[in-house]
PDB file of C-alpha atoms in Angstrom:
ATOM      1  CA  MET A  15      81.868  25.590  62.700  1.00 91.00           C
ATOM      2  CA  ALA A  16      79.170  27.915  64.416  1.00 95.00           C
ATOM      3  CA  LEU A  17      79.425  32.006  63.640  1.00 97.00           C
ATOM      4  CA  GLU A  18      82.064  34.131  65.404  1.00 97.00           C
ATOM      5  CA  ILE A  19      79.760  36.280  66.634  1.00 98.00           C
ATOM      6  CA  THR A  20      81.503  40.335  67.740  1.00 98.00           C
ATOM      7  CA  ASP A  21      80.350  42.962  69.527  1.00 97.00           C
ATOM      8  CA  ALA A  22      80.611  45.220  66.409  1.00 98.00           C
ATOM      9  CA  ASN A  23      78.299  42.401  64.725  1.00 98.00           C
ATOM     10  CA  PHE A  24      75.984  40.996  68.131  1.00 98.00           C
ATOM     11  CA  ASP A  25      72.714  43.338  67.099  1.00 97.00           C
ATOM     12  CA  GLU A  26      72.188  42.497  63.298  1.00 97.00           C
ATOM     13  CA  LEU A  27      73.183  38.274  64.148  1.00 97.00           C
ATOM     14  CA  VAL A  28      71.253  38.227  67.301  1.00 98.00           C
ATOM     15  CA  LEU A  29      69.058  41.043  68.474  1.00 98.00           C
ATOM     16  CA  LYS A  30      67.651  41.895  64.749  1.00 97.00           C
ATOM     17  CA  SER A  31      66.844  37.876  63.373  1.00 97.00           C
ATOM     18  CA  ASP A  32      63.930  36.648  63.005  1.00 97.00           C
ATOM     19  CA  LYS A  33      65.293  33.492  64.179  1.00 97.00           C
ATOM     20  CA  PRO A  34      65.807  32.371  67.086  1.00 98.00           C
ATOM     21  CA  VAL A  35      69.405  32.534  68.294  1.00 98.00           C
ATOM     22  CA  LEU A  36      71.792  30.351  70.200  1.00 98.00           C
ATOM     23  CA  VAL A  37      74.854  32.554  71.809  1.00 98.00           C
ATOM     24  CA  ASP A  38      77.755  30.678  73.429  1.00 98.00           C
ATOM     25  CA  PHE A  39      80.125  32.932  75.228  1.00 98.00           C
ATOM     26  CA  TRP A  40      83.262  31.668  75.871  1.00 98.00           C
ATOM     27  CA  ALA A  41      86.815  31.787  76.514  1.00 98.00           C
ATOM     28  CA  ALA A  42      89.908  30.098  75.110  1.00 96.00           C
ATOM     29  CA  TRP A  43      91.756  28.832  78.063  1.00 97.00           C
ATOM     30  CA  CYS A  44      88.403  27.483  79.683  1.00 97.00           C
ATOM     31  CA  GLY A  45      88.188  23.793  79.530  1.00 97.00           C
ATOM     32  CA  PRO A  46      84.645  23.553  80.062  1.00 98.00           C
ATOM     33  CA  CYS A  47      84.280  25.835  76.983  1.00 97.00           C
ATOM     34  CA  ARG A  48      86.559  23.393  75.073  1.00 96.00           C
ATOM     35  CA  MET A  49      83.770  20.961  75.953  1.00 96.00           C
ATOM     36  CA  VAL A  50      80.952  23.005  74.972  1.00 97.00           C
ATOM     37  CA  GLY A  51      82.817  24.365  71.467  1.00 96.00           C
ATOM     38  CA  PRO A  52      81.920  20.799  69.380  1.00 97.00           C
ATOM     39  CA  ILE A  53      79.082  20.835  70.670  1.00 97.00           C
ATOM     40  CA  VAL A  54      77.279  23.955  69.566  1.00 98.00           C
ATOM     41  CA  ASP A  55      79.716  23.163  66.238  1.00 97.00           C
ATOM     42  CA  GLU A  56      77.662  20.644  66.277  1.00 97.00           C
ATOM     43  CA  ILE A  57      74.129  22.347  66.709  1.00 98.00           C
ATOM     44  CA  HIS A  58      75.262  25.114  63.793  1.00 97.00           C
ATOM     45  CA  ALA A  59      75.053  22.621  61.553  1.00 97.00           C
ATOM     46  CA  GLU A  60      72.282  20.464  61.969  1.00 97.00           C
ATOM     47  CA  TYR A  61      69.688  23.858  62.538  1.00 98.00           C
ATOM     48  CA  ASP A  62      71.504  25.928  59.785  1.00 95.00           C
ATOM     49  CA  GLY A  63      68.101  28.048  58.117  1.00 96.00           C
ATOM     50  CA  LYS A  64      66.075  27.300  61.065  1.00 97.00           C
ATOM     51  CA  ALA A  65      68.312  29.157  63.976  1.00 98.00           C
ATOM     52  CA  ILE A  66      71.289  31.176  64.018  1.00 97.00           C
ATOM     53  CA  VAL A  67      73.923  29.239  66.214  1.00 98.00           C
ATOM     54  CA  GLY A  68      77.224  31.745  67.066  1.00 98.00           C
ATOM     55  CA  LYS A  69      80.079  32.059  69.896  1.00 98.00           C
ATOM     56  CA  VAL A  70      81.424  35.325  71.665  1.00 98.00           C
ATOM     57  CA  ASP A  71      85.123  35.531  72.974  1.00 98.00           C
ATOM     58  CA  VAL A  72      84.478  37.050  76.008  1.00 97.00           C
ATOM     59  CA  ASP A  73      87.850  38.307  76.484  1.00 97.00           C
ATOM     60  CA  ALA A  74      87.646  40.211  72.665  1.00 97.00           C
ATOM     61  CA  ASN A  75      84.106  41.261  73.245  1.00 97.00           C
ATOM     62  CA  GLN A  76      83.139  41.750  76.642  1.00 96.00           C
ATOM     63  CA  GLU A  77      80.305  44.814  75.969  1.00 97.00           C
ATOM     64  CA  PHE A  78      77.316  41.785  75.237  1.00 97.00           C
ATOM     65  CA  ALA A  79      78.192  39.412  78.543  1.00 97.00           C
ATOM     66  CA  ALA A  80      78.919  42.381  80.788  1.00 97.00           C
ATOM     67  CA  LYS A  81      75.026  43.590  79.601  1.00 97.00           C
ATOM     68  CA  TYR A  82      73.805  40.302  79.408  1.00 97.00           C
ATOM     69  CA  GLY A  83      74.798  39.443  82.894  1.00 96.00           C
ATOM     70  CA  VAL A  84      76.909  36.860  81.776  1.00 97.00           C
ATOM     71  CA  ARG A  85      79.978  36.315  84.683  1.00 95.00           C
ATOM     72  CA  ASN A  86      80.479  32.270  84.009  1.00 97.00           C
ATOM     73  CA  ILE A  87      81.652  31.375  81.624  1.00 97.00           C
ATOM     74  CA  PRO A  88      80.796  28.741  79.413  1.00 98.00           C
ATOM     75  CA  THR A  89      76.811  30.291  79.244  1.00 98.00           C
ATOM     76  CA  VAL A  90      74.263  29.463  76.773  1.00 98.00           C
ATOM     77  CA  LEU A  91      71.974  32.109  75.699  1.00 98.00           C
ATOM     78  CA  ILE A  92      69.474  31.909  73.523  1.00 98.00           C
ATOM     79  CA  PHE A  93      66.746  34.838  72.188  1.00 98.00           C
ATOM     80  CA  LYS A  94      64.139  34.964  70.356  1.00 98.00           C
ATOM     81  CA  ASN A  95      62.666  38.074  68.734  1.00 97.00           C
ATOM     82  CA  GLY A  96      66.195  40.425  70.718  1.00 97.00           C
ATOM     83  CA  GLU A  97      65.049  39.033  73.574  1.00 97.00           C
ATOM     84  CA  VAL A  98      66.539  36.564  76.208  1.00 98.00           C
ATOM     85  CA  VAL A  99      64.577  33.542  76.256  1.00 98.00           C
ATOM     86  CA  ASP A 100      66.488  31.299  77.842  1.00 98.00           C
ATOM     87  CA  LYS A 101      69.881  30.136  79.655  1.00 97.00           C
ATOM     88  CA  GLN A 102      71.934  27.929  80.199  1.00 98.00           C
ATOM     89  CA  VAL A 103      75.234  27.936  82.977  1.00 97.00           C
ATOM     90  CA  GLY A 104      78.066  25.516  82.819  1.00 97.00           C
ATOM     91  CA  VAL A 105      78.229  22.213  80.162  1.00 97.00           C
ATOM     92  CA  ALA A 106      74.992  20.536  79.118  1.00 97.00           C
ATOM     93  CA  PRO A 107      74.489  17.345  76.752  1.00 97.00           C
ATOM     94  CA  LYS A 108      73.530  18.738  73.862  1.00 98.00           C
ATOM     95  CA  ASN A 109      69.664  17.336  73.698  1.00 98.00           C
ATOM     96  CA  VAL A 110      69.959  20.385  76.476  1.00 98.00           C
ATOM     97  CA  TYR A 111      70.548  23.028  73.744  1.00 98.00           C
ATOM     98  CA  THR A 112      68.544  21.430  71.472  1.00 98.00           C
ATOM     99  CA  GLY A 113      65.765  21.339  73.191  1.00 98.00           C
ATOM    100  CA  LYS A 114      65.895  25.273  74.369  1.00 98.00           C
ATOM    101  CA  ILE A 115      66.301  25.935  70.604  1.00 97.00           C
ATOM    102  CA  ASP A 116      63.306  23.737  69.639  1.00 98.00           C
ATOM    103  CA  ALA A 117      61.358  25.452  72.597  1.00 97.00           C
ATOM    104  CA  ALA A 118      62.218  28.609  70.713  1.00 97.00           C
ATOM    105  CA  ILE A 119      61.233  27.517  67.002  1.00 93.00           C
TER     106      ILE A 119
END
């Protein structure tokens, strides 16, 4: 399972990470989010040690969703050195997400 990222630990897990970070902004009621969730979990397992992969429940954690202008979910942001370097809005095939992480590694 991907890491649970919250407003409380976002700074530590995402912004201060020395590895690229994939953050999936999602909500339990969002059908497309439930399609992306298992893909994100697979990527978490495959990139263990190379990248941080986590999910932010936007219903429970709105601070960083608002800060990064997440208006549609699912939205996946790729961070490197605390900055957003790529994003994907909506459902995409797994290779789209892994390609974005690979580009940041």
